[in-house]
Structures are given as C-alpha cells and as structure tokens.
CSV table of C-alpha atoms and ligand atoms in Angstrom, one decimal:
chain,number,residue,atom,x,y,z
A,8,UNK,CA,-4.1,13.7,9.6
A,9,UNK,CA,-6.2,13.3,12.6
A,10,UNK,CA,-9.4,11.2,11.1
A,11,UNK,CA,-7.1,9.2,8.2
A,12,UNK,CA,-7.7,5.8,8.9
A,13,UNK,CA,-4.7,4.9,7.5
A,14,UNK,CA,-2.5,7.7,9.6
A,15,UNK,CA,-4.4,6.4,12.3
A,16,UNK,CA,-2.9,2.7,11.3
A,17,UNK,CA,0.3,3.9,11.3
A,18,UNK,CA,0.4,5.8,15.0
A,19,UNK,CA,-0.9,2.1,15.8
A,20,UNK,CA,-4.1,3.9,16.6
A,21,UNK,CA,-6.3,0.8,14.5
A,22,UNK,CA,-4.2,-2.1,14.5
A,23,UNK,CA,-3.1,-3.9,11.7
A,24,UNK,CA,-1.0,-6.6,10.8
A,25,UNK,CA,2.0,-4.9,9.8
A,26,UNK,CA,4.5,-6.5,7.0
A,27,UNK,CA,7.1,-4.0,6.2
A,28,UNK,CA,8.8,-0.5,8.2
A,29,UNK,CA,11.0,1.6,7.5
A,30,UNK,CA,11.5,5.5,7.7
A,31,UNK,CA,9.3,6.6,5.1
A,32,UNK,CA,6.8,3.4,4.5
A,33,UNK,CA,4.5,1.7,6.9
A,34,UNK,CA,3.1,-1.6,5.0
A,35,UNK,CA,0.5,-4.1,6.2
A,36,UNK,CA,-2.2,-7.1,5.3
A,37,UNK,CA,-5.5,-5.9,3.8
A,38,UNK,CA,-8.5,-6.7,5.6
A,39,UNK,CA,-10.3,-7.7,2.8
A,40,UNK,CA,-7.9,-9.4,0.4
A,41,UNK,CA,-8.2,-9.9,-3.5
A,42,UNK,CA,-5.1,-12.3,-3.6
A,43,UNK,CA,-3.4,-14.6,-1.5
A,44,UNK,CA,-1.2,-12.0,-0.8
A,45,UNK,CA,-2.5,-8.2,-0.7
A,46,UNK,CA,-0.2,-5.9,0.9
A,47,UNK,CA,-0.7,-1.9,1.6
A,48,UNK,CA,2.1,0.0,1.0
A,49,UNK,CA,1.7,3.3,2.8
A,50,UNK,CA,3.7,6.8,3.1
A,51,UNK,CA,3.9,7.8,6.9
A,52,UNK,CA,3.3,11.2,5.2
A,53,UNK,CA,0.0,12.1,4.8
A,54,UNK,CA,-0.5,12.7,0.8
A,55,UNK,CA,-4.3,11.7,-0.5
A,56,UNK,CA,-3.4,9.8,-3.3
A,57,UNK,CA,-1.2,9.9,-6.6
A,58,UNK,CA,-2.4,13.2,-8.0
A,59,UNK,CA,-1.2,14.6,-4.5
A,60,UNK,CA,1.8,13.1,-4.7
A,61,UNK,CA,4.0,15.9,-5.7
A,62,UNK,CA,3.5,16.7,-2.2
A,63,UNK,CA,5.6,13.7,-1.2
A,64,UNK,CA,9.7,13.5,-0.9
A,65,UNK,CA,10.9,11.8,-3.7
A,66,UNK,CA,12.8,10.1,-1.2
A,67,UNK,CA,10.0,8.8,0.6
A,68,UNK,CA,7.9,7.9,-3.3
A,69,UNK,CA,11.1,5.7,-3.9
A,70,UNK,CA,11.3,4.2,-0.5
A,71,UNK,CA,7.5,3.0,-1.7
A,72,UNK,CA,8.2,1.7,-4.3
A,73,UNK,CA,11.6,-0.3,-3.2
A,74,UNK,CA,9.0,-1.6,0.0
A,75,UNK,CA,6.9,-2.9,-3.1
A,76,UNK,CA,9.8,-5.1,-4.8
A,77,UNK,CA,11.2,-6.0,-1.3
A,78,UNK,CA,7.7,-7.6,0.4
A,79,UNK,CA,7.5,-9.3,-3.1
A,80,UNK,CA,10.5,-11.1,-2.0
A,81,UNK,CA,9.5,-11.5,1.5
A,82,UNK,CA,6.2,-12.9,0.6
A,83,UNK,CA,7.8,-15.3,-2.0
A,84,UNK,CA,6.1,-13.7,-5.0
A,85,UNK,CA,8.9,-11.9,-6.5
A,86,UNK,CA,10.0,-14.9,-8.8
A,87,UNK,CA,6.2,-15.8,-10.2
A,88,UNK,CA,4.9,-12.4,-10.5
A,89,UNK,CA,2.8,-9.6,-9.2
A,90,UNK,CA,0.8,-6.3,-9.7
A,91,UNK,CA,1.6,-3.1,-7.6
A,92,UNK,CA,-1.9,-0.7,-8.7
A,93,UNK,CA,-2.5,2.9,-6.7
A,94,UNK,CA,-5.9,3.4,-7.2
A,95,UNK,CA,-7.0,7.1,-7.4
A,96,UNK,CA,-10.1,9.0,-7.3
A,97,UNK,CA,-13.9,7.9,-7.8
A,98,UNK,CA,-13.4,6.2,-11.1
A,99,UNK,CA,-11.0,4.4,-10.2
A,100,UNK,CA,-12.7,3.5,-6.6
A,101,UNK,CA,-9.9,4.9,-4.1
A,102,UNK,CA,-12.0,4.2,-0.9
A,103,UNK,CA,-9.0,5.7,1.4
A,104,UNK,CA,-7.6,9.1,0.8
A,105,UNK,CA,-3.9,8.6,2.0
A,106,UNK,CA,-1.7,7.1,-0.8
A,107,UNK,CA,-1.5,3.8,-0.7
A,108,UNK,CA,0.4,1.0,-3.4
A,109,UNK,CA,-1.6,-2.6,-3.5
A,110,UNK,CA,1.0,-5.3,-4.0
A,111,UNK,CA,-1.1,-8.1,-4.9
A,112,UNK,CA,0.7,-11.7,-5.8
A,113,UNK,CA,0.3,-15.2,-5.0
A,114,UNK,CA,-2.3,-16.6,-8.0
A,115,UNK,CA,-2.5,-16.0,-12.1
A,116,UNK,CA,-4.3,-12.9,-12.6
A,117,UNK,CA,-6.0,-12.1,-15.6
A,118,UNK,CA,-4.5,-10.0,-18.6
A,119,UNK,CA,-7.5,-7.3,-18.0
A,120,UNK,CA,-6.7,-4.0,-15.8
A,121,UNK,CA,-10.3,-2.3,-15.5
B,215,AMP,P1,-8.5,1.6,-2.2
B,215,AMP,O1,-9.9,1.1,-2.4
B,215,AMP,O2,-7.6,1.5,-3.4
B,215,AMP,O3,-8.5,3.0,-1.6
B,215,AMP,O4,-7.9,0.7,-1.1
B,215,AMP,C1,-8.2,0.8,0.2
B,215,AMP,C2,-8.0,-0.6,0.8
B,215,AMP,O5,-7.9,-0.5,2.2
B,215,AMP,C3,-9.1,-1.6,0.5
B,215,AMP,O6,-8.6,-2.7,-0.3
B,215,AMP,C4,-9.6,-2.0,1.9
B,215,AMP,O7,-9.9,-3.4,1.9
B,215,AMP,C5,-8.4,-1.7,2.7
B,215,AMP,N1,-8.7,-1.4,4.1
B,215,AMP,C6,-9.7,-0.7,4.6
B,215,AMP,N2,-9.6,-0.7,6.0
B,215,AMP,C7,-8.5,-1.4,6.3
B,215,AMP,C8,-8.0,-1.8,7.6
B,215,AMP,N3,-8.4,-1.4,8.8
B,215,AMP,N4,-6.9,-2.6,7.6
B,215,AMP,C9,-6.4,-3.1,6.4
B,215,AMP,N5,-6.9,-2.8,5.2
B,215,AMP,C10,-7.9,-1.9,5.1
C-alpha cells in the first residue's frame, strides 16, 4: 500500500534497522521499545492486522511466526523467555494498520496481559 508506513519500511522508503528477511517477512527494531529487545515482525504483504489475516498465504502467516522463534534465538532470548503479542483494533491500541508480531524479550515481564 502506497501510504503504509510499514510498506513503506519494507521498500526501504523509511529506514529502519532491519533484524530479520526472508521471502515473506521483513523484521526490524522498534523505535520506541518496551523491552530490551522489541522486534517487528512484518508480512511484505500488505494485510491490516489479524482479523485481515485470512487475506494472507498461510505460507507467508508461518514464515511469521518461524521469523518470531528464529530472532528469539538470534537475539539470545529464546532460552529465558519471551512474548510474541499482534495487537489489533482500537481496544487493543494497533497504531499501524499492516500486520505486525511484537517479539518482546530480554527482562521478566509481569504475569498480567491487558
Ligand atoms: P501497534 O501499536 O501494535 O500497532 O505497534 C506499532 C509499533 O510500531 C509501535 O510499537 C511503534 O513504536 C512502532 N513504530 C512506529 N513507527 C516506527 C518506525 N518508523 N520504526 C520502527 N517502529 C515503529
């Protein structure tokens, strides 16, 4: 999509500081980070969040989630622990409208979700 900032991330348009690539998954450092590490985990197909994603290859869902488990290991969080959370719609405070995975790791986090 033209004006998606996070499209516009992955043609390299805004830069970023990019983690993971593949085929399907571009994957990067957020600018405002709630962890010591706080990835993005982004289809290169333009899907506005989970209840689009049935618009989305199940090929390229998987290759998501597979990027989620692998920068754990890259990022050396994989052994102690970590949260993968796709925020969607208003309640939930999705700010971007492209599907996107946090992979946040790196501290203790607290037991509560909300
Ligand atoms: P959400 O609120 O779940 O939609 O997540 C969107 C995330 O994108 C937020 O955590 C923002 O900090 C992050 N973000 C916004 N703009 C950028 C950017 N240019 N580079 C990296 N992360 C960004």
């Amino acid at each position: 999509m033209d004006d998606c900032l996070f499209c516009k991330i992955i043609r390299r348009e805004i830069p970023s500081a990019k983690v993971y690539e593949d085929d399907d998954v571009y994957a990067f450092r957020d600018i405002h980070p709630m962890a010591p590490v706080h990835v993005l985990v982004v289809p290169k197909t333009h899907v506005s969040g989970m209840s689009a994603v049935d618009a989305l290859s199940d090929a390229a869902l998987a290759a998501c989630l597979r990027a989620c488990r692998t920068i754990a290991e890259q990022e050396g969080i994989a052994q102690s622990g970590y949260r993968v959370v796709s925020n969607c719609g208003s309640d939930a405070c999705q700010s971007v409208p492209h599907l996107h995975f946090h992979v946040l790791g790196g501290k203790h986090m607290t037991e509560s979700m909300a």
